[in-house]
mmCIF file of C-alpha atoms in Angstrom:
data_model
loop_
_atom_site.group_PDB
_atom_site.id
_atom_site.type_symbol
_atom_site.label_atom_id
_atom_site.label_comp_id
_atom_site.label_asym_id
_atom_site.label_seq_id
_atom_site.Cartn_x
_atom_site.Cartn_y
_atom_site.Cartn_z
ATOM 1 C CA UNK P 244 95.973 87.955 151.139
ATOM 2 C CA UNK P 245 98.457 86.172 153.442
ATOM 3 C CA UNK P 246 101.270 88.839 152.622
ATOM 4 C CA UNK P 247 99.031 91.205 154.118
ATOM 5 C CA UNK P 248 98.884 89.632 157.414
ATOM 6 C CA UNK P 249 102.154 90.135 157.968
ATOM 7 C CA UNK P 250 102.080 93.630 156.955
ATOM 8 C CA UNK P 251 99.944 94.961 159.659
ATOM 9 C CA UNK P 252 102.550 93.912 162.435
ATOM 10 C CA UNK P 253 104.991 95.923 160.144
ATOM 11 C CA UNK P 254 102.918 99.190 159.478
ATOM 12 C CA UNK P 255 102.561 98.901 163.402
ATOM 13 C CA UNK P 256 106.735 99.013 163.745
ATOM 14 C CA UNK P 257 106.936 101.701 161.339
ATOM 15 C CA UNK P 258 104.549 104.282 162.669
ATOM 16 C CA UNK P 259 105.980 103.779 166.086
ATOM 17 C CA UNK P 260 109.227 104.482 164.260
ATOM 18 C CA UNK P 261 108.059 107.693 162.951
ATOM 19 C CA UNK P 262 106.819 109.272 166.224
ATOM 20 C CA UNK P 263 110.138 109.651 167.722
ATOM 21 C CA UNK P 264 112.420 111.575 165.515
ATOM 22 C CA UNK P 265 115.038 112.753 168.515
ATOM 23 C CA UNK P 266 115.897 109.676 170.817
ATOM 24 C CA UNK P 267 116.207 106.026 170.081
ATOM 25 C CA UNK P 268 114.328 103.562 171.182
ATOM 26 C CA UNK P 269 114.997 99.830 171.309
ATOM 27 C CA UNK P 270 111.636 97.653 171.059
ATOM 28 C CA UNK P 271 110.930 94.492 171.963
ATOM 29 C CA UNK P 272 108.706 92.636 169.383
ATOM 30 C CA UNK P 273 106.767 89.604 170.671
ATOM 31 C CA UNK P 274 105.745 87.599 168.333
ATOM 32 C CA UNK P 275 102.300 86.036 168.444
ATOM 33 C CA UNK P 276 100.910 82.620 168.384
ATOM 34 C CA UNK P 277 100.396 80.906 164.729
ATOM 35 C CA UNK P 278 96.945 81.618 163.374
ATOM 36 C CA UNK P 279 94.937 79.223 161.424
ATOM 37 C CA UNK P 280 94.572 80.953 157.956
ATOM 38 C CA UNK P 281 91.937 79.989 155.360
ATOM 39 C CA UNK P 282 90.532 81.246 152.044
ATOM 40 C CA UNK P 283 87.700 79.439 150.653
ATOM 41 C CA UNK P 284 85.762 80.312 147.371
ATOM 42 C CA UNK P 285 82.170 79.246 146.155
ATOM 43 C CA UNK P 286 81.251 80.752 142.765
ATOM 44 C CA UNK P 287 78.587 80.665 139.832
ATOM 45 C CA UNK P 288 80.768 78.816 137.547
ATOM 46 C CA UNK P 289 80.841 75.551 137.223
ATOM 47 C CA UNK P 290 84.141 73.692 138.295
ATOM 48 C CA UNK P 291 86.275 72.811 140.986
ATOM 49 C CA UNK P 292 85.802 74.510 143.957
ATOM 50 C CA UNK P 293 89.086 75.564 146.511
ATOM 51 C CA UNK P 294 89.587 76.099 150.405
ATOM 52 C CA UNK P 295 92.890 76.625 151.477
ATOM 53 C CA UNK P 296 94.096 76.362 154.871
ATOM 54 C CA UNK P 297 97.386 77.333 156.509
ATOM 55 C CA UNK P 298 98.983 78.764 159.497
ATOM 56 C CA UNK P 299 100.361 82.576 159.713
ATOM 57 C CA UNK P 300 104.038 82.782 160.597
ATOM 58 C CA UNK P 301 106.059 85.603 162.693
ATOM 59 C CA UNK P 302 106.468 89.000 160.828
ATOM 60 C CA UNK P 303 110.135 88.223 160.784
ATOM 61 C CA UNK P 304 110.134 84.835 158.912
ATOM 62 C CA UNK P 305 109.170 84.581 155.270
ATOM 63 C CA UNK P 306 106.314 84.972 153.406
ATOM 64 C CA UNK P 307 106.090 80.675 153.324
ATOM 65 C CA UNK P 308 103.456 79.734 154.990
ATOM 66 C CA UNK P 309 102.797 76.134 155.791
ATOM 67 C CA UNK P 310 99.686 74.236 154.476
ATOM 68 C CA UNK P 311 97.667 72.522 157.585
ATOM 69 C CA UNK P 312 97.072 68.871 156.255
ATOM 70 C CA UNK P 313 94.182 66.387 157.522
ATOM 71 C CA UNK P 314 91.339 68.896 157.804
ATOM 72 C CA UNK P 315 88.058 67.878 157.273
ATOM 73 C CA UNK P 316 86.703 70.228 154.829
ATOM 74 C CA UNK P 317 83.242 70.804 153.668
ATOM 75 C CA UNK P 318 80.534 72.865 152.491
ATOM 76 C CA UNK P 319 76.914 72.812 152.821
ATOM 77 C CA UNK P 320 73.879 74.921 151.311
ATOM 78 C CA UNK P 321 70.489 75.824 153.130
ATOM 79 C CA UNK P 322 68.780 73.226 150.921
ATOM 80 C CA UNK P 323 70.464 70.499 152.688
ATOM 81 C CA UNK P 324 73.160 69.434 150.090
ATOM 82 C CA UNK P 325 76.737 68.368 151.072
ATOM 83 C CA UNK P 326 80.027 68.738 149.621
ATOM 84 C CA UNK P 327 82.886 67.293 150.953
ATOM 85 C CA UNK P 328 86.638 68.858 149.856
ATOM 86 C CA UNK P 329 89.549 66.835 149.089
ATOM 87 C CA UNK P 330 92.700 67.016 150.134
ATOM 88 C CA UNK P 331 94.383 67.930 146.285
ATOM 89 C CA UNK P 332 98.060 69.258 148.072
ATOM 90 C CA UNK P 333 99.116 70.113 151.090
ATOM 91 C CA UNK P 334 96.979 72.918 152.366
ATOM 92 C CA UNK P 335 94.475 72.646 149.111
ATOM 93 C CA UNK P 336 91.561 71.525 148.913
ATOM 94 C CA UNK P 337 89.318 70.697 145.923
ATOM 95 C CA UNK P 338 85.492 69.862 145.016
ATOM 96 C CA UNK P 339 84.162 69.607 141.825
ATOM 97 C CA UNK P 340 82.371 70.179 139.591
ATOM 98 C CA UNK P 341 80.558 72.151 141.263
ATOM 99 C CA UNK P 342 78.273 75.789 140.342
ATOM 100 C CA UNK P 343 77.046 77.964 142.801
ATOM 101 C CA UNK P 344 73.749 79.597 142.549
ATOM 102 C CA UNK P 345 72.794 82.764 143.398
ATOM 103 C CA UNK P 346 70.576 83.606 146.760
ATOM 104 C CA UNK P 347 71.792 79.924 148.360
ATOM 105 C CA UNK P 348 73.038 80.282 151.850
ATOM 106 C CA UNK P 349 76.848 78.536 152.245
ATOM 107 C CA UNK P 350 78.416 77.745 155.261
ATOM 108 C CA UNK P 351 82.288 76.092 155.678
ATOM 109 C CA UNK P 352 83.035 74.245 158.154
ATOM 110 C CA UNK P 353 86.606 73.539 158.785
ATOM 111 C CA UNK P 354 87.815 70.563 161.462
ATOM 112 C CA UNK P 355 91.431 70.994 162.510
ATOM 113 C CA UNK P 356 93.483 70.113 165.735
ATOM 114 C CA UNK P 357 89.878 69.196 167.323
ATOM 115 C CA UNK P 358 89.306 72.598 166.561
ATOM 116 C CA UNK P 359 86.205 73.794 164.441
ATOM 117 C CA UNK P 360 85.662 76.454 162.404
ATOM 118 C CA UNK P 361 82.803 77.725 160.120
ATOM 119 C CA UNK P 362 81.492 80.864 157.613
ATOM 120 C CA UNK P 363 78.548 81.587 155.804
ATOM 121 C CA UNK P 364 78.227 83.216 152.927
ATOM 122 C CA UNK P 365 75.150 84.212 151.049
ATOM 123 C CA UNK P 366 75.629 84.420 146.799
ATOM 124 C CA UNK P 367 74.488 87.355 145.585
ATOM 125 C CA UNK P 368 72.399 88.109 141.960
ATOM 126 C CA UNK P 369 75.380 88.816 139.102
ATOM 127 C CA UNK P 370 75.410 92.586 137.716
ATOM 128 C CA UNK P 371 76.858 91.825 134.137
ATOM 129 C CA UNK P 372 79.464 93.892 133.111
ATOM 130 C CA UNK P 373 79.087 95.789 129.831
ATOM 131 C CA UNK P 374 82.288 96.177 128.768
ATOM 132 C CA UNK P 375 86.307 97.714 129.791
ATOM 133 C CA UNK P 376 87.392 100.636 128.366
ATOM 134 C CA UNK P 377 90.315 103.237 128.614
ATOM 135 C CA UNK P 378 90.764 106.258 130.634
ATOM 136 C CA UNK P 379 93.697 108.382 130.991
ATOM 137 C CA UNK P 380 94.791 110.332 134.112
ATOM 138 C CA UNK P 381 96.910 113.103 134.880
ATOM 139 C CA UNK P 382 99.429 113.030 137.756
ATOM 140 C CA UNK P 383 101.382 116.346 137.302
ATOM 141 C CA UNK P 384 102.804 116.453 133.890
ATOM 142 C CA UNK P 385 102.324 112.564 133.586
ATOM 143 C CA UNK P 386 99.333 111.373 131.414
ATOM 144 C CA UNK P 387 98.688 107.373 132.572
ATOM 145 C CA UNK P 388 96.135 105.037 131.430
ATOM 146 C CA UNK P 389 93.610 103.067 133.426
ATOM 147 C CA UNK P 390 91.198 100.799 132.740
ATOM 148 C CA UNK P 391 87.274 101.268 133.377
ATOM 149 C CA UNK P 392 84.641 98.561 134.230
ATOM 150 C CA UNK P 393 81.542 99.898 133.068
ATOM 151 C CA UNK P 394 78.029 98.045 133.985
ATOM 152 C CA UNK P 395 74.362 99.651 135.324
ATOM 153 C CA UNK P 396 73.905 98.954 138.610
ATOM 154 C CA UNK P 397 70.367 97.401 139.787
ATOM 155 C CA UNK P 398 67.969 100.206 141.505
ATOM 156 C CA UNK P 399 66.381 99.241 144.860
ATOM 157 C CA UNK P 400 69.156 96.366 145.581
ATOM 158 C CA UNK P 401 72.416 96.531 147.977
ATOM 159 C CA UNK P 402 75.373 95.954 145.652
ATOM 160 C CA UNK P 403 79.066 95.268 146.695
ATOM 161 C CA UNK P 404 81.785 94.433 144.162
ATOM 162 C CA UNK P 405 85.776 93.332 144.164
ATOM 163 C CA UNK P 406 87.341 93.626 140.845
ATOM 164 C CA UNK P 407 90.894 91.943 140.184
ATOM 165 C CA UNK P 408 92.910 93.483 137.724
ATOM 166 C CA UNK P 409 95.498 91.768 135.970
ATOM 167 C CA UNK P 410 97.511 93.302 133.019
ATOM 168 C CA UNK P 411 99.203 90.938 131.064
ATOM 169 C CA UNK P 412 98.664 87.970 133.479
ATOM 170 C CA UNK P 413 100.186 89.746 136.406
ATOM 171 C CA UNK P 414 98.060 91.045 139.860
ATOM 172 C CA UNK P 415 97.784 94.537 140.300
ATOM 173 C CA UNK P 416 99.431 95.102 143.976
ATOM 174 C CA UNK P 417 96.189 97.321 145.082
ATOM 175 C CA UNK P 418 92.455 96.173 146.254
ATOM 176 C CA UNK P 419 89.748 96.883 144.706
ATOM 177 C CA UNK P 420 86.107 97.001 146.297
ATOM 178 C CA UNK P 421 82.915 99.361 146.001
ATOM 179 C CA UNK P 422 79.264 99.082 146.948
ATOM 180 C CA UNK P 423 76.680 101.061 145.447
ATOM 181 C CA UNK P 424 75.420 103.153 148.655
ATOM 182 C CA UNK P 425 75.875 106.283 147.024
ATOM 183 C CA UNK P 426 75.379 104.689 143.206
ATOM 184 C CA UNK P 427 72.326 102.869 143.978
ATOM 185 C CA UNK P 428 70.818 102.310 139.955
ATOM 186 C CA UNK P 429 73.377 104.604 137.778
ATOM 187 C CA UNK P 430 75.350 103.914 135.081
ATOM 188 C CA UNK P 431 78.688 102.960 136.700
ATOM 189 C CA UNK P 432 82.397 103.695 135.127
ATOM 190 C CA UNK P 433 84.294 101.997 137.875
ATOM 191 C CA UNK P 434 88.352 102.979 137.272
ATOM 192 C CA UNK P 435 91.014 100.803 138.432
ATOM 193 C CA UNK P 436 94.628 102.597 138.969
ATOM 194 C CA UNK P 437 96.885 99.584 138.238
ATOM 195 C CA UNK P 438 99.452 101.762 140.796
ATOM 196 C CA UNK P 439 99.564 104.022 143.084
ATOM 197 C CA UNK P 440 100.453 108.014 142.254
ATOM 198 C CA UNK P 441 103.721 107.680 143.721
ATOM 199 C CA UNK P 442 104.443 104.377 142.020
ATOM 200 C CA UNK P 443 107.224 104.042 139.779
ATOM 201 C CA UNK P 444 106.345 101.142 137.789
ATOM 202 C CA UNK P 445 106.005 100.896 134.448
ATOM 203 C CA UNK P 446 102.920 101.891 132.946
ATOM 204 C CA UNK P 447 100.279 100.441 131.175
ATOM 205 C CA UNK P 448 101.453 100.777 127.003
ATOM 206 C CA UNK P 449 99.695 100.097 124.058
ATOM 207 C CA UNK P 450 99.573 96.084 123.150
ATOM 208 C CA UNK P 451 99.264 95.140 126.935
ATOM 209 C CA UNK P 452 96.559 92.725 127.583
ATOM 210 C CA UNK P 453 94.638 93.739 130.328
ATOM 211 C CA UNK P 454 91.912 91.576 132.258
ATOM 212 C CA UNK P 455 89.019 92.255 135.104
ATOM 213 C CA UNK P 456 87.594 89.693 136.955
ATOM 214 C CA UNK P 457 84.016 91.221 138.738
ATOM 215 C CA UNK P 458 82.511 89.959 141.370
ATOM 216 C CA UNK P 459 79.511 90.295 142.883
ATOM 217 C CA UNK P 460 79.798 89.662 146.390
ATOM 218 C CA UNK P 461 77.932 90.057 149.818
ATOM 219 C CA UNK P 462 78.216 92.443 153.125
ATOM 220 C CA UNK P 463 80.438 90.302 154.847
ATOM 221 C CA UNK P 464 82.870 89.968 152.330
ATOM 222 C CA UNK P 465 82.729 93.700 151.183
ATOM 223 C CA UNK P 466 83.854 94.537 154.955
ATOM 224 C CA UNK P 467 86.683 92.085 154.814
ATOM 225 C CA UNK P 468 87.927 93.125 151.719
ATOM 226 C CA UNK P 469 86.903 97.241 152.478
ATOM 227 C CA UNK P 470 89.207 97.079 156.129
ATOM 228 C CA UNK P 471 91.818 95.405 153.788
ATOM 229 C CA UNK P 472 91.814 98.120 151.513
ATOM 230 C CA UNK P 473 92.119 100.805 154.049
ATOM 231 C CA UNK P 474 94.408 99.195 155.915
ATOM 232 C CA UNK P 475 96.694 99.120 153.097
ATOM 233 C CA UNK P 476 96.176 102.738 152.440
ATOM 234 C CA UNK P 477 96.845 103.657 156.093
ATOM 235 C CA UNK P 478 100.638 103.185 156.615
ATOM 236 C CA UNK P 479 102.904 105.251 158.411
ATOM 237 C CA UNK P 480 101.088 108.576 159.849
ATOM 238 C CA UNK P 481 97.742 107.473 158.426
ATOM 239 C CA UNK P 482 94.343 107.483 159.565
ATOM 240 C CA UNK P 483 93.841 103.740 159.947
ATOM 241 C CA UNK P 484 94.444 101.650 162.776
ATOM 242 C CA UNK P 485 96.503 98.248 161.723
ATOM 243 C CA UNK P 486 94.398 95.207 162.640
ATOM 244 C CA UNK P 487 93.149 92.331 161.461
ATOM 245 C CA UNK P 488 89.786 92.716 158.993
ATOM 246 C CA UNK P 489 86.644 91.619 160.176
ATOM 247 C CA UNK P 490 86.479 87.849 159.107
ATOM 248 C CA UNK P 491 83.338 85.896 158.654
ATOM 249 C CA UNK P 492 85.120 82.773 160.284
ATOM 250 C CA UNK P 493 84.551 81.332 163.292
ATOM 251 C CA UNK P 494 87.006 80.664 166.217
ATOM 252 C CA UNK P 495 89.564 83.304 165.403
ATOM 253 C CA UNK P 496 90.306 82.118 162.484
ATOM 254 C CA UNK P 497 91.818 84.681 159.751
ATOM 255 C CA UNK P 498 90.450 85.175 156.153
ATOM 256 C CA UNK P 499 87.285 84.315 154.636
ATOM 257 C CA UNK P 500 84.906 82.513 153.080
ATOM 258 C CA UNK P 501 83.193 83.423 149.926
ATOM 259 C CA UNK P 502 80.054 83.090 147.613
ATOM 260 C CA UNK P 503 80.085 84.940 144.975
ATOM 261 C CA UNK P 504 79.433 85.533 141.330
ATOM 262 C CA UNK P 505 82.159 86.438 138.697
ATOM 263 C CA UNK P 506 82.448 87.461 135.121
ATOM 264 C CA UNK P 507 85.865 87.815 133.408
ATOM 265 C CA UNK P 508 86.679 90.342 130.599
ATOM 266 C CA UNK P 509 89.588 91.393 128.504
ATOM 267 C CA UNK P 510 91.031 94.091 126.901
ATOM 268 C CA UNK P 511 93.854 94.779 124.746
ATOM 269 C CA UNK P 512 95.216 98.593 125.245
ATOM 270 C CA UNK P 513 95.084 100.429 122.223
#
């Protein structure tokens, strides 16, 4: 998520590039104040539980960005329990063990600089996956393979789900999130395109091992993770304003904070 940060500033540079094909222009890039960035995660399973906190950094500079040490870090539920987070690393923090349960109300709160901070997040019902399977596409004269989450969705219930694909370990570089506004109750074959149709990497071969992680998550989170997602698929001449997504934290704050369910699958491509 924090490489994406710094790719809005540049999909702003680059469509202001593309507007003037005849003359030159020289601009002047002002870099904005550091941002307090964190990414906290509350799920079903039962374990250690992770915030992480750190501070955005110019467009310009790397992709490093520093952990902010000495917050007090905690999480607390509608039923009145507390959790206080660790400091594990610089910028990590850990509780644990430590399950989730679904319909509980969350809320972070972050204390930094004599600064506070704070998210809810409400943990939806799981929708358990049935099983992956294999789809092929074709782009052109290309034939590529995909993989398919397929699960029923519940009738009568707002659903919103982020899958992360992985094939052989590694992150696909794409987002994926859907709700079920228009697939309220059907039988769902959700397919994830490890690339995009222009991308030139390599594709996905017989013997890779590919894995989904589902999660169930709520409205909040679907419209953080939604704006991502078409803010990524905006670029240069596109239909998308860059901008930050709409974050469930407090006090400017970029990211999110998170309650959700997951289930994990695998498949090996045939």
């Amino acid at each position: 998520m924090k490489n994406f940060i710094n790719i809005y500033i540049a999909i702003v540079l680059v469509c202001l590039a593309f507007t003037s094909c005849q003359k030159v222009i020289d601009i002047e890039v002002n870099s904005s104040a550091s941002q307090l960035v964190i990414e906290g995660n509350i799920t079903n399973i039962r374990g250690t539980q992770y915030v992480d906190i750190s501070r955005s950094v110019a467009y310009t500079e790397t992709n490093n960005y520093p952990g902010v040490t000495g917050a007090d870090v905690q999480v607390t539920d509608n039923l009145g329990n507390t959790y206080k987070f660790s400091e594990m690393q610089r910028g990590h923090y850990a509780f644990g063990p430590l399950r989730g349960q679904t319909g509980r109300t969350y809320t972070l709160t972050v204390k930094v600089d004599n600064n506070t901070y704070t998210a809810t997040s409400i943990m939806p019902a799981a929708v358990l996956v049935d099983s992956l399977s294999l789809s092929k596409v074709t782009f052109g004269s290309t034939e590529r393979k995909l993989i398919a989450v397929n699960y029923t969705d519940p009738k009568g219930i707002a659903n919103q789900y982020r899958y992360i694909l992985r094939i052989n370990g590694k992150g696909a570089n794409r987002i994926y999130v859907e709700d079920d506004r228009l697939t309220d109750g059907n039988v769902i074959k959700e397919e994830l395109y490890p690339y995009d149709n222009n991308d030139e990497t390599e594709d996905v071969k017989s013997g890779d091992l590919a894995s989904v992680e589902v999660q169930c998550i709520d409205k909040n989170i679907f419209n953080y993770w939604f704006t991502l997602r078409s803010q990524r698929r905006g670029g240069p001449n596109g239909g998308t304003t860059p901008g930050n997504p709409p974050s469930n934290l407090s006090n400017n704050a970029l990211g999110y904070f998170s309650a959700h369910t997951y289930q994990t699958l695998d498949i090996v491509i045939p």
